[in-house]
Structure formats: structure tokens, C-alpha cells
PDB file of C-alpha atoms in Angstrom:
ATOM      1  CA  UNK D   1     -59.541-180.401 216.154  1.00  0.00           C
ATOM      2  CA  UNK D   2     -60.484-178.141 213.202  1.00  0.00           C
ATOM      3  CA  UNK D   3     -58.007-175.483 214.317  1.00  0.00           C
ATOM      4  CA  UNK D   4     -55.751-177.752 216.359  1.00  0.00           C
ATOM      5  CA  UNK D   5     -52.204-178.750 215.501  1.00  0.00           C
ATOM      6  CA  UNK D   6     -53.503-181.963 213.906  1.00  0.00           C
ATOM      7  CA  UNK D   7     -54.953-180.013 210.954  1.00  0.00           C
ATOM      8  CA  UNK D   8     -53.234-176.620 211.103  1.00  0.00           C
ATOM      9  CA  UNK D   9     -49.516-177.241 210.813  1.00  0.00           C
ATOM     10  CA  UNK D  10     -46.751-176.450 208.365  1.00  0.00           C
ATOM     11  CA  UNK D  11     -46.804-179.895 206.752  1.00  0.00           C
ATOM     12  CA  UNK D  12     -50.536-179.619 206.029  1.00  0.00           C
ATOM     13  CA  UNK D  13     -50.143-176.057 204.737  1.00  0.00           C
ATOM     14  CA  UNK D  14     -47.324-177.129 202.383  1.00  0.00           C
ATOM     15  CA  UNK D  15     -49.614-179.710 200.801  1.00  0.00           C
ATOM     16  CA  UNK D  16     -52.399-177.160 200.242  1.00  0.00           C
ATOM     17  CA  UNK D  17     -51.561-174.819 197.306  1.00  0.00           C
ATOM     18  CA  UNK D  18     -54.277-172.350 198.399  1.00  0.00           C
ATOM     19  CA  UNK D  19     -53.028-172.096 201.987  1.00  0.00           C
ATOM     20  CA  UNK D  20     -52.002-168.891 203.721  1.00  0.00           C
ATOM     21  CA  UNK D  21     -48.415-170.163 203.761  1.00  0.00           C
ATOM     22  CA  UNK D  22     -48.326-170.319 199.942  1.00  0.00           C
ATOM     23  CA  UNK D  23     -49.954-166.889 199.702  1.00  0.00           C
ATOM     24  CA  UNK D  24     -47.331-165.315 201.989  1.00  0.00           C
ATOM     25  CA  UNK D  25     -44.539-167.012 200.049  1.00  0.00           C
ATOM     26  CA  UNK D  26     -45.884-165.644 196.764  1.00  0.00           C
ATOM     27  CA  UNK D  27     -46.127-162.127 198.246  1.00  0.00           C
ATOM     28  CA  UNK D  28     -42.519-162.344 199.470  1.00  0.00           C
ATOM     29  CA  UNK D  29     -41.408-163.578 196.051  1.00  0.00           C
ATOM     30  CA  UNK D  30     -43.102-160.616 194.336  1.00  0.00           C
ATOM     31  CA  UNK D  31     -41.484-158.212 196.788  1.00  0.00           C
ATOM     32  CA  UNK D  32     -38.062-159.725 196.040  1.00  0.00           C
ATOM     33  CA  UNK D  33     -38.656-159.331 192.296  1.00  0.00           C
ATOM     34  CA  UNK D  34     -39.690-155.675 192.670  1.00  0.00           C
ATOM     35  CA  UNK D  35     -37.410-153.788 195.088  1.00  0.00           C
ATOM     36  CA  UNK D  36     -39.404-150.591 194.379  1.00  0.00           C
ATOM     37  CA  UNK D  37     -41.858-151.711 197.076  1.00  0.00           C
ATOM     38  CA  UNK D  38     -39.232-150.833 199.671  1.00  0.00           C
ATOM     39  CA  UNK D  39     -36.970-148.269 198.077  1.00  0.00           C
ATOM     40  CA  UNK D  40     -38.788-146.798 195.090  1.00  0.00           C
ATOM     41  CA  UNK D  41     -40.431-143.453 194.520  1.00  0.00           C
ATOM     42  CA  UNK D  42     -44.004-143.151 195.855  1.00  0.00           C
ATOM     43  CA  UNK D  43     -46.566-141.201 193.785  1.00  0.00           C
ATOM     44  CA  UNK D  44     -50.226-141.088 194.823  1.00  0.00           C
ATOM     45  CA  UNK D  45     -52.792-141.253 192.024  1.00  0.00           C
ATOM     46  CA  UNK D  46     -55.896-139.145 192.544  1.00  0.00           C
ATOM     47  CA  UNK D  47     -59.047-141.266 192.263  1.00  0.00           C
ATOM     48  CA  UNK D  48     -62.590-139.839 192.412  1.00  0.00           C
ATOM     49  CA  UNK D  49     -63.811-142.784 194.510  1.00  0.00           C
ATOM     50  CA  UNK D  50     -62.804-142.117 198.166  1.00  0.00           C
ATOM     51  CA  UNK D  51     -62.870-145.857 198.928  1.00  0.00           C
ATOM     52  CA  UNK D  52     -60.069-146.572 196.465  1.00  0.00           C
ATOM     53  CA  UNK D  53     -56.415-145.787 197.191  1.00  0.00           C
ATOM     54  CA  UNK D  54     -53.973-145.946 194.291  1.00  0.00           C
ATOM     55  CA  UNK D  55     -50.280-145.188 193.961  1.00  0.00           C
ATOM     56  CA  UNK D  56     -47.285-145.926 191.772  1.00  0.00           C
ATOM     57  CA  UNK D  57     -43.947-147.186 193.063  1.00  0.00           C
ATOM     58  CA  UNK D  58     -41.104-146.609 190.621  1.00  0.00           C
ATOM     59  CA  UNK D  59     -37.360-146.932 190.436  1.00  0.00           C
ATOM     60  CA  UNK D  60     -35.274-143.899 189.523  1.00  0.00           C
ATOM     61  CA  UNK D  61     -34.841-143.292 185.819  1.00  0.00           C
ATOM     62  CA  UNK D  62     -31.668-144.690 184.368  1.00  0.00           C
ATOM     63  CA  UNK D  63     -29.707-143.876 181.267  1.00  0.00           C
ATOM     64  CA  UNK D  64     -28.279-146.822 179.332  1.00  0.00           C
ATOM     65  CA  UNK D  65     -27.393-144.672 176.344  1.00  0.00           C
ATOM     66  CA  UNK D  66     -26.152-141.094 176.670  1.00  0.00           C
ATOM     67  CA  UNK D  67     -29.121-138.732 176.331  1.00  0.00           C
ATOM     68  CA  UNK D  68     -31.781-141.495 176.477  1.00  0.00           C
ATOM     69  CA  UNK D  69     -33.689-141.762 179.766  1.00  0.00           C
ATOM     70  CA  UNK D  70     -35.585-144.963 180.515  1.00  0.00           C
ATOM     71  CA  UNK D  71     -37.924-145.558 183.417  1.00  0.00           C
ATOM     72  CA  UNK D  72     -36.913-148.531 185.544  1.00  0.00           C
ATOM     73  CA  UNK D  73     -39.236-150.848 187.463  1.00  0.00           C
ATOM     74  CA  UNK D  74     -42.786-149.409 187.792  1.00  0.00           C
ATOM     75  CA  UNK D  75     -45.550-150.973 189.918  1.00  0.00           C
ATOM     76  CA  UNK D  76     -49.137-149.689 190.129  1.00  0.00           C
ATOM     77  CA  UNK D  77     -50.930-150.552 193.402  1.00  0.00           C
ATOM     78  CA  UNK D  78     -54.701-150.145 193.780  1.00  0.00           C
ATOM     79  CA  UNK D  79     -56.548-150.954 197.040  1.00  0.00           C
ATOM     80  CA  UNK D  80     -60.239-151.045 197.873  1.00  0.00           C
ATOM     81  CA  UNK D  81     -60.667-149.858 201.460  1.00  0.00           C
ATOM     82  CA  UNK D  82     -64.405-150.646 201.495  1.00  0.00           C
ATOM     83  CA  UNK D  83     -66.316-153.797 202.405  1.00  0.00           C
ATOM     84  CA  UNK D  84     -68.209-153.412 199.116  1.00  0.00           C
ATOM     85  CA  UNK D  85     -66.991-153.846 195.539  1.00  0.00           C
ATOM     86  CA  UNK D  86     -65.820-150.498 194.131  1.00  0.00           C
ATOM     87  CA  UNK D  87     -65.300-149.070 190.629  1.00  0.00           C
ATOM     88  CA  UNK D  88     -62.387-146.759 189.891  1.00  0.00           C
ATOM     89  CA  UNK D  89     -61.137-144.752 186.940  1.00  0.00           C
ATOM     90  CA  UNK D  90     -57.418-144.081 187.144  1.00  0.00           C
ATOM     91  CA  UNK D  91     -55.722-141.207 185.292  1.00  0.00           C
ATOM     92  CA  UNK D  92     -52.815-143.174 183.798  1.00  0.00           C
ATOM     93  CA  UNK D  93     -52.236-141.237 180.548  1.00  0.00           C
ATOM     94  CA  UNK D  94     -48.515-140.875 181.368  1.00  0.00           C
ATOM     95  CA  UNK D  95     -48.263-144.660 180.951  1.00  0.00           C
ATOM     96  CA  UNK D  96     -50.059-144.675 177.588  1.00  0.00           C
ATOM     97  CA  UNK D  97     -49.223-147.700 175.466  1.00  0.00           C
ATOM     98  CA  UNK D  98     -48.115-149.884 178.386  1.00  0.00           C
ATOM     99  CA  UNK D  99     -49.903-153.122 179.139  1.00  0.00           C
ATOM    100  CA  UNK D 100     -50.439-153.736 182.884  1.00  0.00           C
ATOM    101  CA  UNK D 101     -49.476-157.230 184.046  1.00  0.00           C
ATOM    102  CA  UNK D 102     -51.109-158.279 187.323  1.00  0.00           C
ATOM    103  CA  UNK D 103     -48.320-159.460 189.626  1.00  0.00           C
ATOM    104  CA  UNK D 104     -49.945-162.375 191.479  1.00  0.00           C
ATOM    105  CA  UNK D 105     -51.251-164.286 188.465  1.00  0.00           C
ATOM    106  CA  UNK D 106     -49.168-162.626 185.695  1.00  0.00           C
ATOM    107  CA  UNK D 107     -52.441-161.845 183.872  1.00  0.00           C
ATOM    108  CA  UNK D 108     -52.167-159.146 181.182  1.00  0.00           C
ATOM    109  CA  UNK D 109     -54.819-156.416 181.354  1.00  0.00           C
ATOM    110  CA  UNK D 110     -55.917-154.106 178.502  1.00  0.00           C
ATOM    111  CA  UNK D 111     -53.390-151.546 177.264  1.00  0.00           C
ATOM    112  CA  UNK D 112     -53.467-148.112 178.897  1.00  0.00           C
ATOM    113  CA  UNK D 113     -54.692-145.273 176.695  1.00  0.00           C
ATOM    114  CA  UNK D 114     -55.300-141.552 177.111  1.00  0.00           C
ATOM    115  CA  UNK D 115     -58.735-142.058 178.725  1.00  0.00           C
ATOM    116  CA  UNK D 116     -59.047-142.874 182.449  1.00  0.00           C
ATOM    117  CA  UNK D 117     -58.303-146.560 183.072  1.00  0.00           C
ATOM    118  CA  UNK D 118     -61.376-148.404 184.480  1.00  0.00           C
ATOM    119  CA  UNK D 119     -61.026-151.037 187.203  1.00  0.00           C
ATOM    120  CA  UNK D 120     -63.410-152.830 189.542  1.00  0.00           C
ATOM    121  CA  UNK D 121     -62.088-154.048 192.882  1.00  0.00           C
ATOM    122  CA  UNK D 122     -63.505-156.753 195.122  1.00  0.00           C
ATOM    123  CA  UNK D 123     -64.379-155.894 198.747  1.00  0.00           C
ATOM    124  CA  UNK D 124     -61.108-155.107 200.559  1.00  0.00           C
ATOM    125  CA  UNK D 125     -59.390-156.248 197.370  1.00  0.00           C
ATOM    126  CA  UNK D 126     -56.165-155.044 195.841  1.00  0.00           C
ATOM    127  CA  UNK D 127     -54.379-155.279 192.518  1.00  0.00           C
ATOM    128  CA  UNK D 128     -50.673-154.841 191.857  1.00  0.00           C
ATOM    129  CA  UNK D 129     -49.591-154.258 188.261  1.00  0.00           C
ATOM    130  CA  UNK D 130     -46.206-154.293 186.592  1.00  0.00           C
ATOM    131  CA  UNK D 131     -46.109-151.241 184.294  1.00  0.00           C
ATOM    132  CA  UNK D 132     -42.457-151.585 183.335  1.00  0.00           C
ATOM    133  CA  UNK D 133     -41.653-151.153 179.691  1.00  0.00           C
ATOM    134  CA  UNK D 134     -41.123-154.421 177.867  1.00  0.00           C
TER     135      UNK D 134
END
């Protein structure tokens, strides 16, 4: 009965805000908001920790004003591929001055500077950040 249809069904999952159904819906919503996940440029970020994989997805640069290039949608993705918590220092100097916004909870992180950006990831954890200019 714990895993039977009486307790695991769509109606029960809709009532539970921490259910897998709500998690999948939030992931789909984020993907709809950021088309760069499917069609953007893919740039790997070199990280000294071999258990951490990081990359940036970005939209092509656009020019709203003649001679002024602006970067479109930019998303930083960082994954921990280990079963243990992992530290990472990301070389993000090209994004200096931007404030990463975590996509799932919309939590602002400290502003990126010239020094490597420190992060700690939970076991098998991941973080997705919006780095788009405000």
C-alpha cells in the first residue's frame, strides 16, 4: 500500500508541493523560460576538481543599437558527479560584475569578481544560475 495506487497517484502528488510531479513541472518551466538549454551555445568551464562538471549555455549575441553588442540569455550549469559533497572554484572572470541567480529558487548569489568563484555542491547535486545582464 505504501507504493500502491492508493498513495502514489496524480491526485496525491498534486496535493504534495514537494512531490516529484511538482519538481518535474518546475524543471520544465525553467527550460521553457531559458531556450538556451536546447539551442544555445555550449562552453565547457575548466574546473580543477574532476568530480565537478561545469558549462555555460548562452544565446547568440544580439545588437539592439548599431555597434553595441549585448549578450543574450546566459545560464551557468554546475554538476557534482560524486556521491560526496565537492568544492569547486570556477574561472568566471568574463562575467565579472554579474550576480548569479539560482534558477530553481531564484536565490541571488554573491557577485562574480576577477577571482575564481567558489561553490560547494551536495552529493550528486547541481546548480543552475541565470547570468544574464539585468
